[in-house]
Short mmCIF file of C-alpha atoms in Angstrom, two decimals:
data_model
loop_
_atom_site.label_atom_id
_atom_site.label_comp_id
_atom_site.label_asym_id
_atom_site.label_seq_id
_atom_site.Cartn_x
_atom_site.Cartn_y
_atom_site.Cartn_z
CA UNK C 1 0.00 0.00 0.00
CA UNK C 2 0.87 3.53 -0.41
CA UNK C 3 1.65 5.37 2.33
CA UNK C 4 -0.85 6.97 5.28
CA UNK C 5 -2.94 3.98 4.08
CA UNK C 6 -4.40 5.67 1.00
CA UNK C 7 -5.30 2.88 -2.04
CA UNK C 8 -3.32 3.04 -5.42
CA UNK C 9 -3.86 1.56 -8.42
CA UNK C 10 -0.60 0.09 -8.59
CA UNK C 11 -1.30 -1.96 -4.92
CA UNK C 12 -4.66 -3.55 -6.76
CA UNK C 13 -2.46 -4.73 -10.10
CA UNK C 14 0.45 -5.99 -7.49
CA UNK C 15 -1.64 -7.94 -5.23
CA UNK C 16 -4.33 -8.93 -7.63
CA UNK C 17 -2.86 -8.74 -10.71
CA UNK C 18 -1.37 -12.42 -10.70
CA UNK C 19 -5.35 -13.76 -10.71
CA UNK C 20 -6.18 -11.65 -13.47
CA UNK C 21 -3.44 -12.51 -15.96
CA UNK C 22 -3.83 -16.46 -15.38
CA UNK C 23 -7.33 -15.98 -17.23
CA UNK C 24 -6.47 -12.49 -19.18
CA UNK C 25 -4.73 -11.76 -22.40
CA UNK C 26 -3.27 -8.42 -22.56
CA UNK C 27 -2.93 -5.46 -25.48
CA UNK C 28 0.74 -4.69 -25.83
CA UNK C 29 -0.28 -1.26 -25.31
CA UNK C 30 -1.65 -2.66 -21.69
CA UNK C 31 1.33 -4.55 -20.77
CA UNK C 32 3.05 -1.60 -21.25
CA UNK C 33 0.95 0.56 -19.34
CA UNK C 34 0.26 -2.06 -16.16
CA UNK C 35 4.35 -2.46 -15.97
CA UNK C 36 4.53 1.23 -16.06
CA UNK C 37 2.34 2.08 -13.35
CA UNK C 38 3.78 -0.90 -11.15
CA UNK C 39 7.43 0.46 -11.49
CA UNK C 40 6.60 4.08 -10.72
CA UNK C 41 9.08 5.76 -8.74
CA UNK C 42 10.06 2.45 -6.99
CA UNK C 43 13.91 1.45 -7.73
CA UNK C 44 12.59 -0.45 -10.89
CA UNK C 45 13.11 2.31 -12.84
CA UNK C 46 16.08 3.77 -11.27
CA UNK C 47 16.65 7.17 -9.58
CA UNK C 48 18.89 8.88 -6.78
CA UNK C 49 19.49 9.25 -3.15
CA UNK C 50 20.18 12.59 -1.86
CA UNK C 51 21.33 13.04 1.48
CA UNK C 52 21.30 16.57 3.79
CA UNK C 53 25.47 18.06 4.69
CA UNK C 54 23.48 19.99 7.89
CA UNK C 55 21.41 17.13 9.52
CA UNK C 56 22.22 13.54 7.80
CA UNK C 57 18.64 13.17 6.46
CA UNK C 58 18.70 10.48 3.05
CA UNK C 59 15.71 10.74 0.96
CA UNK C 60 15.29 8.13 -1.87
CA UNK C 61 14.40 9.88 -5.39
CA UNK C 62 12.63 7.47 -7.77
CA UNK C 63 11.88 7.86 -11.40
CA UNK C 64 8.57 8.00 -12.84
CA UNK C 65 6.98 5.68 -15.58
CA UNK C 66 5.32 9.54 -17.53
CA UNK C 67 2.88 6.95 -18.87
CA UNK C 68 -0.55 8.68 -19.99
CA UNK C 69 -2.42 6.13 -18.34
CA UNK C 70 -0.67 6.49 -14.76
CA UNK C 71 -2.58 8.56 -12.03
CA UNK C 72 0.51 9.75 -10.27
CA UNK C 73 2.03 11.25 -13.68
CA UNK C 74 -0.05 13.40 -14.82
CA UNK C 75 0.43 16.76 -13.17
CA UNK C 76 4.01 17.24 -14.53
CA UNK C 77 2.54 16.59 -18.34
CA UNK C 78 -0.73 18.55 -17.40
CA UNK C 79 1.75 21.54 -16.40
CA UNK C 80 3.48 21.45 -19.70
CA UNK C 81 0.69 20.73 -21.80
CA UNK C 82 -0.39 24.53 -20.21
CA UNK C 83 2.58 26.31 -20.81
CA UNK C 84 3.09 24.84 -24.43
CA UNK C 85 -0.87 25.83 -25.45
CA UNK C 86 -0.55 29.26 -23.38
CA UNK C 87 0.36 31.11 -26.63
CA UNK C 88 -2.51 29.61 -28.88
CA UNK C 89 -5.34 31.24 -26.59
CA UNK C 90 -7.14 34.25 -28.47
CA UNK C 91 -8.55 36.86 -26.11
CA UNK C 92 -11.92 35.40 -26.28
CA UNK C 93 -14.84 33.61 -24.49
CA UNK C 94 -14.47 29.36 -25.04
CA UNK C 95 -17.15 27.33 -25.12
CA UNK C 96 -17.34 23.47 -23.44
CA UNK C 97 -19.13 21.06 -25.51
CA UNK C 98 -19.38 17.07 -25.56
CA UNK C 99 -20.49 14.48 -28.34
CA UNK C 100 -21.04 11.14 -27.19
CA UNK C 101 -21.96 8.17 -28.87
CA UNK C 102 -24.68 5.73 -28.24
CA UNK C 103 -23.47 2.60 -26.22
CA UNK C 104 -25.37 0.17 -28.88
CA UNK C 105 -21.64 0.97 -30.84
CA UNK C 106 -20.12 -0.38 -27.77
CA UNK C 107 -19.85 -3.68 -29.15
CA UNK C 108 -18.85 -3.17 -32.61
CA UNK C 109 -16.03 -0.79 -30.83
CA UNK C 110 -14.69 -3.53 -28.83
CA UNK C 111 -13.65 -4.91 -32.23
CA UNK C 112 -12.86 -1.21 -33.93
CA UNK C 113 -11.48 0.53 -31.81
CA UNK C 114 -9.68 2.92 -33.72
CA UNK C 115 -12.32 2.99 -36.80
CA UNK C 116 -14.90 4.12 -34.67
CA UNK C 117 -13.13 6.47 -32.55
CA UNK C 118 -11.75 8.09 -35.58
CA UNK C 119 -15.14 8.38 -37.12
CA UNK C 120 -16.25 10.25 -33.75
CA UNK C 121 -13.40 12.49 -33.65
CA UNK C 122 -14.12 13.26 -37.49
CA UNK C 123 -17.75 13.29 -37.61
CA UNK C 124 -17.75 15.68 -34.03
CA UNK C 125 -15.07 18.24 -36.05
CA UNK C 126 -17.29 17.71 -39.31
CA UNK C 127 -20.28 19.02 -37.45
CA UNK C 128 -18.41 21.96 -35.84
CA UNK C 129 -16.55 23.14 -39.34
CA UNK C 130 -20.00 23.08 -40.59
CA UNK C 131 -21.88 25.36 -38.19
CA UNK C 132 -18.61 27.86 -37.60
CA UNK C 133 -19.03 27.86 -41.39
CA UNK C 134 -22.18 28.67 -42.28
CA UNK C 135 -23.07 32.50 -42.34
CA UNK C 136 -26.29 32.03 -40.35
CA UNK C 137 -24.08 31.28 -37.40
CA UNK C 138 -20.50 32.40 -38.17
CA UNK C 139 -19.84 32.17 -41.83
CA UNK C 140 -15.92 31.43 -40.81
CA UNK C 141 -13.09 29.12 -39.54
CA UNK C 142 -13.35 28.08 -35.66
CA UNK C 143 -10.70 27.32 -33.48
CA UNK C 144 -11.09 23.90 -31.47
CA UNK C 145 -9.39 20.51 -30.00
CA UNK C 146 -11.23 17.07 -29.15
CA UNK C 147 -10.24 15.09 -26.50
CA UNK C 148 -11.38 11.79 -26.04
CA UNK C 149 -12.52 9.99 -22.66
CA UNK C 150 -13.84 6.28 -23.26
CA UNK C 151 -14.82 5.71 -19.64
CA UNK C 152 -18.18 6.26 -17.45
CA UNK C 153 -17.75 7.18 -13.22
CA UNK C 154 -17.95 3.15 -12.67
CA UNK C 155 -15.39 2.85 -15.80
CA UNK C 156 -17.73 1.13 -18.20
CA UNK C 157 -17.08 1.75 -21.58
CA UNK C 158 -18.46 5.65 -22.87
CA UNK C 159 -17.14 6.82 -25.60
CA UNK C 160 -17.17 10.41 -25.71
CA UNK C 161 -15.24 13.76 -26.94
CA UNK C 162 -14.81 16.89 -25.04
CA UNK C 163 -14.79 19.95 -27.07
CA UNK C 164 -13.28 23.64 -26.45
CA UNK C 165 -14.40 25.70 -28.81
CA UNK C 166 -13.36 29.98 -29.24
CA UNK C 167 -16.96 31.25 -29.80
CA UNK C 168 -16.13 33.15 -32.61
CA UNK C 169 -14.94 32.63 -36.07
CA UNK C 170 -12.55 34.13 -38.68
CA UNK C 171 -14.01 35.01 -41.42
CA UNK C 172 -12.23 34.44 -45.24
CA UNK C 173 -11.93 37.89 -45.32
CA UNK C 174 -9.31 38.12 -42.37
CA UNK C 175 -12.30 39.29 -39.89
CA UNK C 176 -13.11 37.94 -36.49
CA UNK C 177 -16.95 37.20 -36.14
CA UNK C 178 -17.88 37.17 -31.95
CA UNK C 179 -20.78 34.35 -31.02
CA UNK C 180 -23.44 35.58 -28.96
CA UNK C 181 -22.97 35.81 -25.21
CA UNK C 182 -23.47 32.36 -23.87
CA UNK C 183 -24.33 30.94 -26.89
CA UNK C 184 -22.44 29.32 -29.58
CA UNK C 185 -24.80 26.99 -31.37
CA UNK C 186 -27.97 25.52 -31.05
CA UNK C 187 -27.37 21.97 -29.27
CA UNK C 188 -30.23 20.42 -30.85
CA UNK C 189 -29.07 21.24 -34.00
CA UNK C 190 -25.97 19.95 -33.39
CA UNK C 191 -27.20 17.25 -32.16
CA UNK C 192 -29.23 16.16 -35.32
CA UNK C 193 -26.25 16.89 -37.54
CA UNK C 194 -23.76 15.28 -35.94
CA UNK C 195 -25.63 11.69 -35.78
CA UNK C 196 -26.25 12.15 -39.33
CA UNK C 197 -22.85 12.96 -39.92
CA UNK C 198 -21.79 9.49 -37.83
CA UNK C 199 -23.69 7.58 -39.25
CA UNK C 200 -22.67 8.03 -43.29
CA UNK C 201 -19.11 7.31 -42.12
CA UNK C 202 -19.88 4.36 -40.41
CA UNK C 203 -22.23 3.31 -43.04
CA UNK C 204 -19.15 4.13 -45.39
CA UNK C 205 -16.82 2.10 -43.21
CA UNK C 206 -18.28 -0.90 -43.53
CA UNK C 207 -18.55 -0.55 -47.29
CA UNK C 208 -15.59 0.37 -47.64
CA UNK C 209 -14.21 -2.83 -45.74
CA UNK C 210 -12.84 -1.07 -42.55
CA UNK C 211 -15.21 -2.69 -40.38
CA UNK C 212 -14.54 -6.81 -40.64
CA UNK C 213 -17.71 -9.26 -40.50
CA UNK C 214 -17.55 -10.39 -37.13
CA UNK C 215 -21.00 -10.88 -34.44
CA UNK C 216 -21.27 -7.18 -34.17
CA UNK C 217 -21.40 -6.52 -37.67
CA UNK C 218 -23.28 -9.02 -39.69
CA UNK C 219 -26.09 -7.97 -42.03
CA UNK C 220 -29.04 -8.94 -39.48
CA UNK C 221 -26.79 -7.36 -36.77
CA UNK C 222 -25.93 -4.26 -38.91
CA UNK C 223 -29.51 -3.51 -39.99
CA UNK C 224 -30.68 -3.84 -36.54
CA UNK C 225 -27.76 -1.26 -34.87
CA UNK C 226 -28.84 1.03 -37.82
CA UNK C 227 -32.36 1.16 -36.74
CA UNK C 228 -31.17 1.97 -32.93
CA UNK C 229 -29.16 4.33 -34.07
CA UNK C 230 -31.67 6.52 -35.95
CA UNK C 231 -34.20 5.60 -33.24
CA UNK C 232 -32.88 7.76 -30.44
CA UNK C 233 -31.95 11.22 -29.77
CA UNK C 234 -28.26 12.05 -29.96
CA UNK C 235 -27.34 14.25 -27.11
CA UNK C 236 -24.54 17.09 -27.76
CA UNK C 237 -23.99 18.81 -23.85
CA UNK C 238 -22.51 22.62 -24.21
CA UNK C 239 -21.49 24.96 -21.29
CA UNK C 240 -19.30 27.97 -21.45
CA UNK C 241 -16.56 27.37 -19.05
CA UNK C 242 -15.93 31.08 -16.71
CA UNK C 243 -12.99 33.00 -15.95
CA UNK C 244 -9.93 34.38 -18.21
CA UNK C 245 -7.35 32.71 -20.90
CA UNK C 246 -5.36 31.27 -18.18
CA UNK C 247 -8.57 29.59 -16.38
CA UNK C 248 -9.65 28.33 -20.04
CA UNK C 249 -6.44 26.45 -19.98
CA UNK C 250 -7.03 25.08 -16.68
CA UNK C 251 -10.29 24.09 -17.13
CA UNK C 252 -9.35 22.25 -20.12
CA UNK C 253 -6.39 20.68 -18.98
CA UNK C 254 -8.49 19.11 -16.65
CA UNK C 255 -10.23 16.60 -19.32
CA UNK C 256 -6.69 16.25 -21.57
CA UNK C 257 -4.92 14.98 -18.63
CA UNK C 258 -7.67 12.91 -16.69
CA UNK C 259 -6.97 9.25 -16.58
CA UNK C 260 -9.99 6.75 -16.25
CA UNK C 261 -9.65 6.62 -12.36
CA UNK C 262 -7.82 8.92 -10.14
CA UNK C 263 -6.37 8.04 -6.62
CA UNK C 264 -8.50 10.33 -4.76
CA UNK C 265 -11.29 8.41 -6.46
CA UNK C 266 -10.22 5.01 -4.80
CA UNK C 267 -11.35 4.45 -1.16
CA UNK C 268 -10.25 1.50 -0.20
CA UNK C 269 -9.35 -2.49 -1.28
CA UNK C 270 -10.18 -5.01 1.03
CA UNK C 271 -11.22 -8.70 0.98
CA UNK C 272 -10.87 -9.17 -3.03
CA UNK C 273 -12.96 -5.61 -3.97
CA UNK C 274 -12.06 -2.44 -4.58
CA UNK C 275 -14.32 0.34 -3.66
CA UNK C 276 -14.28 3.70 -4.98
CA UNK C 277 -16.04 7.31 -5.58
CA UNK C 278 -18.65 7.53 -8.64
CA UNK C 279 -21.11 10.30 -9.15
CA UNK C 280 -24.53 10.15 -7.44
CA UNK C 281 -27.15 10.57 -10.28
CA UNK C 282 -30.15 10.13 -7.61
CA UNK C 283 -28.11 12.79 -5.89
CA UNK C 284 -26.87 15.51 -8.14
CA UNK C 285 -23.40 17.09 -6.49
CA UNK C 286 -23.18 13.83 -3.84
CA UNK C 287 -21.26 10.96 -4.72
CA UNK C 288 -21.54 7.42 -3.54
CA UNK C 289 -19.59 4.64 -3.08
CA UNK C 290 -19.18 1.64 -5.46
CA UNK C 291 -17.73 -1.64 -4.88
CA UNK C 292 -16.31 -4.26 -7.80
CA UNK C 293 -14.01 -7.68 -7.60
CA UNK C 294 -10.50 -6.55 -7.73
CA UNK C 295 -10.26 -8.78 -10.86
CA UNK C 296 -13.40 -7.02 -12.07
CA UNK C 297 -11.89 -3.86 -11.63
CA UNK C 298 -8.41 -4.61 -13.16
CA UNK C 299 -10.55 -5.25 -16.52
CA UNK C 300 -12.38 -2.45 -16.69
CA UNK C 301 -9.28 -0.42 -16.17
CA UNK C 302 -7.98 -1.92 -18.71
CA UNK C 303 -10.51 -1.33 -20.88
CA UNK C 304 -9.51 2.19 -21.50
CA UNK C 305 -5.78 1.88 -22.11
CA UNK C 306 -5.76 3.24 -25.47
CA UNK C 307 -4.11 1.31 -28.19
CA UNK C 308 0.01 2.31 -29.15
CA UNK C 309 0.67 5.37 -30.84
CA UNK C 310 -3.33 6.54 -30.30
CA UNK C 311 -3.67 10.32 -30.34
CA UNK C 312 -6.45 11.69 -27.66
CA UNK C 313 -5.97 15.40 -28.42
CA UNK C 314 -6.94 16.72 -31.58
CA UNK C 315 -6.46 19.56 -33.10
CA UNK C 316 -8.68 21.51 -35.78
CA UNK C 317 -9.71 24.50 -37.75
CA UNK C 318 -7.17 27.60 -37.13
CA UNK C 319 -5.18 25.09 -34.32
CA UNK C 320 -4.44 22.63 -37.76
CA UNK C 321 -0.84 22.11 -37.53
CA UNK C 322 -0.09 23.05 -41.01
CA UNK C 323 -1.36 26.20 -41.08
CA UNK C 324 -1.55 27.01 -37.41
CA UNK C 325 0.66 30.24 -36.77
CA UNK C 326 0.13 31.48 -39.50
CA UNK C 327 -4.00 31.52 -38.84
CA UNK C 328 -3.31 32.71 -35.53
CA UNK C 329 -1.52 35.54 -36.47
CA UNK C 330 -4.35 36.81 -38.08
CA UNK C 331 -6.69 36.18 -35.45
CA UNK C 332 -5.18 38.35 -33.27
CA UNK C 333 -4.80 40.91 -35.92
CA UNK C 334 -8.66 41.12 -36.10
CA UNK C 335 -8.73 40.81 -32.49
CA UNK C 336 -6.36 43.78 -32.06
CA UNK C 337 -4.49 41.60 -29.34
CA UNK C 338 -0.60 41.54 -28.55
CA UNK C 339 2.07 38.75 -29.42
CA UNK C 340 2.04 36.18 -27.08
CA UNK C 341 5.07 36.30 -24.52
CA UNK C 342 7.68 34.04 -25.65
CA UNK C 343 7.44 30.62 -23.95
CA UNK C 344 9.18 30.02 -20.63
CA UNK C 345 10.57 26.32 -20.29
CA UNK C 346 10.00 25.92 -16.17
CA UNK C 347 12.56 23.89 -14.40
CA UNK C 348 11.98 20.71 -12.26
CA UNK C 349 13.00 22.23 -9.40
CA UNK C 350 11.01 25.16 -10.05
CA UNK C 351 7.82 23.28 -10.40
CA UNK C 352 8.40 21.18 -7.63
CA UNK C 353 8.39 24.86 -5.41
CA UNK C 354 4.80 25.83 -7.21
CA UNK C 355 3.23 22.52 -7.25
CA UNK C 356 4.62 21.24 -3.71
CA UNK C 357 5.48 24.45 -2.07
CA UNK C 358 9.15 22.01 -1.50
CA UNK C 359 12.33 22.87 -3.60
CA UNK C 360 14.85 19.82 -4.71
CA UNK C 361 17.66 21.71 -2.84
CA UNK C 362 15.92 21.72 0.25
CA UNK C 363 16.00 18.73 3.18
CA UNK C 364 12.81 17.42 3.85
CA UNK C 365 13.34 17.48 7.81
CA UNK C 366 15.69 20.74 8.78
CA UNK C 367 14.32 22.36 5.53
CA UNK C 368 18.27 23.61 4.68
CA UNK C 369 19.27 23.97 0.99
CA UNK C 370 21.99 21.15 1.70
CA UNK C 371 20.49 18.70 0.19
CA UNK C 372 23.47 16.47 -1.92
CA UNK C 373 23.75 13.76 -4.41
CA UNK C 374 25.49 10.91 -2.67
CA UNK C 375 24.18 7.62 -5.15
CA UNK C 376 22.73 7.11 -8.59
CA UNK C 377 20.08 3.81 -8.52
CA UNK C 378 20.38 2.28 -12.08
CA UNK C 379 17.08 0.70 -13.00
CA UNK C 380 16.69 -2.81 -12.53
CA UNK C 381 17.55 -5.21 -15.80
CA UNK C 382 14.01 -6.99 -15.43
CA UNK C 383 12.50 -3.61 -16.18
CA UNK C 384 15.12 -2.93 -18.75
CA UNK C 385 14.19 -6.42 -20.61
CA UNK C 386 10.53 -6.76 -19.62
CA UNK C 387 7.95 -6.78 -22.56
CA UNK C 388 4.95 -7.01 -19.91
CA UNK C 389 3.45 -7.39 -16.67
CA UNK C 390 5.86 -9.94 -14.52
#
């Protein structure tokens, strides 16, 4: 266990992990991910130990795994994420949306994973460029990224893409259209368009040969998800997130960085089950408790370790990467606002003395700047050699 008691994910995949893999395949990409989050800053991946010149005090410095899946690594990247999208923020209000698909594609995404995500990513930006473009609305170019979550509170599978949006538009012309105050689009609307949208390029897909004949996609099978599909409402959820540029950031940085369970989230693990924090629908703004097998747990984990190589943020409209400065440039030109300041690259140690309040230099128990190197830890060579979970 972690210390003071508290629950990590890695303590449920070391002492429970053995029963799962004895009836459990894994992914590469969740071999890599479970060894990862086992090894973090433990001497399996190597490290330090400092020691004070004033008082004696050691203190053990571990590496960490910087997986994308981990819980404990995510601050660091969150930070940076921050300061590297800090000079791509217009001077403007940002809208919050989210598109989520209907769990009857559940299935066939078990299979197709990546065709289907794609086509949400695509159909979601598809259904954007179209309103920011059309002159009843905008009649210009937005600026937006996707980010994609695949998990539910209780981490069933839900696929789903969070949207920030600058509510406003520039226009071929070189000028900057403003949205309406609190409004960007109609969600209905959206709504309607966007399941269209999804379903031609899944209906394409399949034609097109992307999505195998398996149980999930046979003709009776196929017909039948079709008719569920255009059965139900679609629902597209939009709120305008408050505060400045630099609270945009935050508040988005909070949905690129989020991994599918969080250690505050976990409770406790006792007796074979794990027990952890979900949302209280009953309850709006309460939470309750929730209880699975450990083995149980492990799998639905799992189930949202996204595949090698996978990209989660996206990227569209003026933020395009091949024309991306360049459009920028001219939205603040229409905006009137300033440069950017040039990007400041903020030191570990640094970091450590915002995030922590605790500087590297400084011993943990007099709290001099004495603190010296005294022995390198090389990582272990079953880490070094390991292709998966041992």
């Amino acid at each position: 266990m972690a210390g003071c008691g508290r629950t990590e994910l890695a303590d449920i995949f070391r002492l429970h992990g053995q029963g799962y893999l004895a009836t459990h395949a894994l992914a590469r990409s969740q071999a890599k991910a479970w060894r990862a989050i086992v090894s973090c800053r433990t001497p399996a991946l190597g490290g330090h130990v400092d020691q004070c010149a004033a008082c004696g005090t050691t203190r053990h410095v571990y590496h960490s795994c910087r997986n994308r899946h981990c819980p404990r690594c995510q601050t660091r990247a969150k930070e940076q994420w921050i300061a590297n999208r800090h000079r791509e923020l217009l001077p403007v209000p940002y809208t919050h949306l989210v598109f989520t698909i209907p769990h009857a594609l559940n299935g066939v995404a078990s299979h197709h994973f990546r065709a289907i995500t794609d086509i949400l990513f695509a159909s979601a930006a598809a259904t954007l460029t179209a309103f920011g473009g059309n002159p009843r609305w905008l009649g210009g170019k937005l600026a937006f990224s996707l980010v994609l979550h695949t998990w539910s509170q209780s981490l069933m599978r839900h696929l789903h893409v969070h949207a920030l949006v600058a509510s406003g538009a520039l226009t071929p012309d070189g000028q900057w259209v403003s949205s309406r105050r609190g409004f960007l689009f109609p969600v209905k609307a959206l709504s309607k368009v966007f399941r269209g949208k999804f379903i031609d390029a899944l209906t394409q897909a399949r034609e097109q040969g992307r999505l195998n004949q398996d149980a999930n996609t046979s003709d009776a099978a196929w017909r039948q998800l079709l008719r569920e599909l255009r059965r139900h409402d679609w629902v597209v959820y939009a709120k305008q997130p408050l505060g400045g540029p630099a609270q945009v950031l935050e508040y988005l940085a909070r949905y690129t960085h989020r991994v599918a369970i969080s250690h505050e989230r976990l409770v406790s693990m006792a007796n074979g089950t794990v027990a952890f924090r979900v949302r209280d629908n009953a309850n709006p703004g309460k939470k309750r408790i929730e209880r699975l097998p450990a083995q149980q747990f492990i799998g639905r984990f799992l189930l949202h370790v996204l595949p090698l190589g996978f990209k989660r943020i996206r990227h569209y409209g003026i933020l395009a990467s091949v024309h991306k400065h360049r459009q920028l440039a001219r939205c603040r030109q229409a905006l009137a606002a300033p440069e950017p300041d040039a990007a400041i690259i903020e030191t570990v140690d640094a970091f450590l003395r915002r995030v922590t309040g605790q500087a590297l230099a400084c011993c943990p128990h007099c709290g001099q700047p004495a603190m010296r190197l005294m022995e390198v830890v090389a990582p272990s060579r079953w880490h070094a050699c390991s292709t998966g979970p041992p």
